[in-house]
Every structure is written in C-alpha cells, then in structure tokens.
Amino acid sequence: MSESRQAHWDEVYGSKAVSEVSWYEPRPERSLALIHATGIARSDPVIDVGGGASSLVDELMQAGYDDVTVLDISGTVLDSLRRRLGERASAAVFLQQDITQFRPIRRYSLWHDRAVFHFLVAAEDRRRYLEAVRAGLRPQGHLILAT
C-alpha cells in the first residue's frame, strides 16, 4: 500500500467531518438507483471502492443486500464506518487497500466507485485500477464508475 497515499487520506478523514469533503452526499440516491436498475440479486456480492465515508453500505444493508464489501485506503475512515454501523458492521467486509495494489481474491457482481478513479491521475495508477476491475468483476457483472 502506498504509505504516502494512505497517510494523505487518513489525514483528510481524521481532520474533517464527513460532510466537509466535496464529494459528500447525505444519501447516495443516484448510486442506489443505478444499483437497483442492474437487477442483481440481494445475495450477489457487491464492492464499494473508496466507500469508507459513504452511507451506501448502510443503505444497501437496509435494502437487504447481504454480501457487501467496502474497500478504502484509509483505515481512519473504515474505523469510523465500523463505529457508525455498530453491530451491523459484522455483516459487511472491510478491506483497507490501495486500489492500485488491490488483487481481488473473489469476483463481484457489482463494482461501485463514485470517486476513487477520479483521483487517479497517473496513467499507471489507472491501468492498475482497470486490472483490478478485470480480476474482480464477474462475467456479465456491472460496473458503476463515476468521476
């Protein structure tokens, strides 16, 4: 994991309230609509890349999705997310990973990313991200990528 990249995001999430970051949204309406439109089963595996502060995992779990993974480079934001979810946190998987180093050990029916790819400005980082998508997305899977 890129320690400087991790340190940067730990600092962002350690020094600002979730609502103070520019990509904050109180409820991920558009993402939820896109996810529901895919028609995946509530039991299909879903990964939210860079989803640490988002309420998407809360919303998905409340809607009955029972195989949700949240990947984020920041341990600080993942710890905050676990505290926010409380006992429900045990129903999700949390991966602290730099997406450019991520090598999925399973495949997902839905890969959701509302902000991470946007922050990857180096061509090599974007190439590695796409390698992770290819390795981690099931055939006929769905990719929701916002920038």
Short mmCIF file of C-alpha atoms in Angstrom, two decimals:
data_model
loop_
_atom_site.label_atom_id
_atom_site.label_comp_id
_atom_site.label_asym_id
_atom_site.label_seq_id
_atom_site.Cartn_x
_atom_site.Cartn_y
_atom_site.Cartn_z
CA MET A 1 0.00 0.00 0.00
CA SER A 2 1.27 3.44 -0.83
CA GLU A 3 2.05 4.83 2.61
CA SER A 4 2.01 8.45 1.47
CA ARG A 5 -1.34 7.98 -0.25
CA GLN A 6 -2.73 6.23 2.81
CA ALA A 7 -1.37 8.95 5.11
CA HIS A 8 -2.99 11.61 2.93
CA TRP A 9 -6.45 10.02 3.15
CA ASP A 10 -6.10 9.23 6.85
CA GLU A 11 -5.32 12.93 7.36
CA VAL A 12 -8.33 14.01 5.26
CA TYR A 13 -10.73 11.79 7.19
CA GLY A 14 -9.05 12.44 10.53
CA SER A 15 -9.24 16.24 10.21
CA LYS A 16 -12.61 16.82 8.52
CA ALA A 17 -16.14 15.82 9.23
CA VAL A 18 -17.57 13.50 6.60
CA SER A 19 -19.92 16.27 5.47
CA GLU A 20 -16.98 18.64 4.85
CA VAL A 21 -15.47 16.74 1.92
CA SER A 22 -16.52 17.92 -1.53
CA TRP A 23 -17.90 14.53 -2.61
CA TYR A 24 -20.18 14.13 0.43
CA GLU A 25 -23.84 13.35 -0.15
CA PRO A 26 -26.33 12.70 2.66
CA ARG A 27 -27.93 9.80 0.77
CA PRO A 28 -26.43 8.19 -2.35
CA GLU A 29 -29.65 8.45 -4.39
CA ARG A 30 -28.10 8.15 -7.85
CA SER A 31 -25.87 5.22 -6.89
CA LEU A 32 -28.79 3.39 -5.31
CA ALA A 33 -30.95 3.94 -8.39
CA LEU A 34 -28.20 2.62 -10.67
CA ILE A 35 -27.57 -0.39 -8.44
CA HIS A 36 -31.26 -1.27 -8.26
CA ALA A 37 -31.55 -0.86 -12.05
CA THR A 38 -28.95 -3.60 -12.60
CA GLY A 39 -31.38 -6.17 -11.25
CA ILE A 40 -28.72 -8.05 -9.29
CA ALA A 41 -29.97 -10.30 -6.52
CA ARG A 42 -29.75 -9.10 -2.93
CA SER A 43 -27.39 -12.04 -2.30
CA ASP A 44 -24.96 -11.11 -5.11
CA PRO A 45 -21.56 -9.81 -4.00
CA VAL A 46 -21.12 -6.03 -4.21
CA ILE A 47 -17.96 -3.98 -3.69
CA ASP A 48 -17.93 -0.26 -2.99
CA VAL A 49 -14.47 1.01 -3.90
CA GLY A 50 -13.43 4.06 -1.90
CA GLY A 51 -16.68 3.84 0.02
CA GLY A 52 -15.42 4.47 3.53
CA ALA A 53 -17.44 7.57 4.45
CA SER A 54 -20.39 6.94 2.19
CA SER A 55 -23.72 5.78 3.56
CA LEU A 56 -24.06 3.42 0.58
CA VAL A 57 -23.20 0.36 2.67
CA ASP A 58 -25.84 1.35 5.24
CA GLU A 59 -28.45 1.77 2.51
CA LEU A 60 -27.56 -1.49 0.77
CA MET A 61 -27.70 -3.46 4.00
CA GLN A 62 -31.02 -1.85 4.89
CA ALA A 63 -32.35 -2.83 1.44
CA GLY A 64 -31.39 -6.46 2.10
CA TYR A 65 -28.08 -6.80 0.24
CA ASP A 66 -26.15 -9.27 2.36
CA ASP A 67 -22.76 -9.57 0.65
CA VAL A 68 -21.29 -6.06 0.73
CA THR A 69 -17.60 -5.23 0.75
CA VAL A 70 -16.21 -1.74 1.34
CA LEU A 71 -12.68 -1.05 0.13
CA ASP A 72 -10.84 2.10 1.15
CA ILE A 73 -7.21 3.09 1.54
CA SER A 74 -7.92 4.92 4.80
CA GLY A 75 -8.02 2.88 7.97
CA THR A 76 -9.26 6.01 9.74
CA VAL A 77 -12.42 6.21 7.64
CA LEU A 78 -13.03 2.46 7.80
CA ASP A 79 -12.81 2.59 11.60
CA SER A 80 -15.30 5.45 11.56
CA LEU A 81 -17.60 3.46 9.31
CA ARG A 82 -17.43 0.43 11.62
CA ARG A 83 -18.35 2.64 14.59
CA ARG A 84 -21.23 4.19 12.65
CA LEU A 85 -22.62 0.78 11.68
CA GLY A 86 -22.21 -0.62 15.17
CA GLU A 87 -23.36 -4.23 15.42
CA ARG A 88 -24.34 -4.22 11.74
CA ALA A 89 -20.64 -3.86 10.82
CA SER A 90 -20.15 -7.59 11.28
CA ALA A 91 -22.39 -8.18 8.25
CA ALA A 92 -20.02 -6.36 5.87
CA VAL A 93 -16.44 -6.94 4.77
CA PHE A 94 -13.96 -4.08 5.16
CA LEU A 95 -10.75 -4.04 3.12
CA GLN A 96 -8.06 -1.46 3.75
CA GLN A 97 -6.29 -1.42 0.41
CA ASP A 98 -4.82 0.96 -2.13
CA ILE A 99 -6.91 0.19 -5.21
CA THR A 100 -3.79 0.40 -7.37
CA GLN A 101 -2.37 -2.53 -5.39
CA PHE A 102 -5.63 -4.45 -4.92
CA ARG A 103 -5.68 -8.04 -6.16
CA PRO A 104 -9.19 -9.36 -5.62
CA ILE A 105 -9.45 -12.90 -4.28
CA ARG A 106 -13.08 -13.13 -5.33
CA ARG A 107 -15.32 -11.74 -8.05
CA TYR A 108 -18.18 -9.32 -7.59
CA SER A 109 -21.46 -8.99 -9.43
CA LEU A 110 -21.33 -5.24 -8.96
CA TRP A 111 -18.34 -2.91 -8.67
CA HIS A 112 -19.28 0.59 -7.49
CA ASP A 113 -16.91 3.56 -7.44
CA ARG A 114 -18.25 7.07 -7.07
CA ALA A 115 -14.97 8.93 -6.58
CA VAL A 116 -11.73 6.92 -6.49
CA PHE A 117 -10.97 6.65 -10.20
CA HIS A 118 -11.37 10.43 -10.41
CA PHE A 119 -8.41 10.89 -8.07
CA LEU A 120 -6.09 8.60 -10.03
CA VAL A 121 -4.30 10.97 -12.36
CA ALA A 122 -1.28 8.84 -13.27
CA ALA A 123 -1.75 6.54 -16.26
CA GLU A 124 -0.07 3.66 -14.39
CA ASP A 125 -2.50 4.01 -11.47
CA ARG A 126 -5.47 3.94 -13.84
CA ARG A 127 -4.04 0.89 -15.61
CA ARG A 128 -3.68 -0.93 -12.29
CA TYR A 129 -7.20 0.07 -11.31
CA LEU A 130 -8.55 -1.44 -14.53
CA GLU A 131 -6.56 -4.63 -13.88
CA ALA A 132 -8.28 -4.90 -10.51
CA VAL A 133 -11.69 -4.40 -12.14
CA ARG A 134 -10.95 -7.11 -14.73
CA ALA A 135 -9.85 -9.51 -12.00
CA GLY A 136 -12.65 -8.67 -9.59
CA LEU A 137 -15.74 -8.28 -11.74
CA ARG A 138 -17.74 -11.36 -12.67
CA PRO A 139 -18.55 -12.03 -16.32
CA GLN A 140 -21.80 -10.20 -17.03
CA GLY A 141 -21.15 -8.13 -13.90
CA HIS A 142 -21.96 -4.46 -13.57
CA LEU A 143 -19.51 -1.57 -13.21
CA ILE A 144 -20.74 1.76 -11.89
CA LEU A 145 -17.93 4.29 -12.20
CA ALA A 146 -18.45 7.97 -11.52
CA THR A 147 -15.84 10.65 -11.98
#
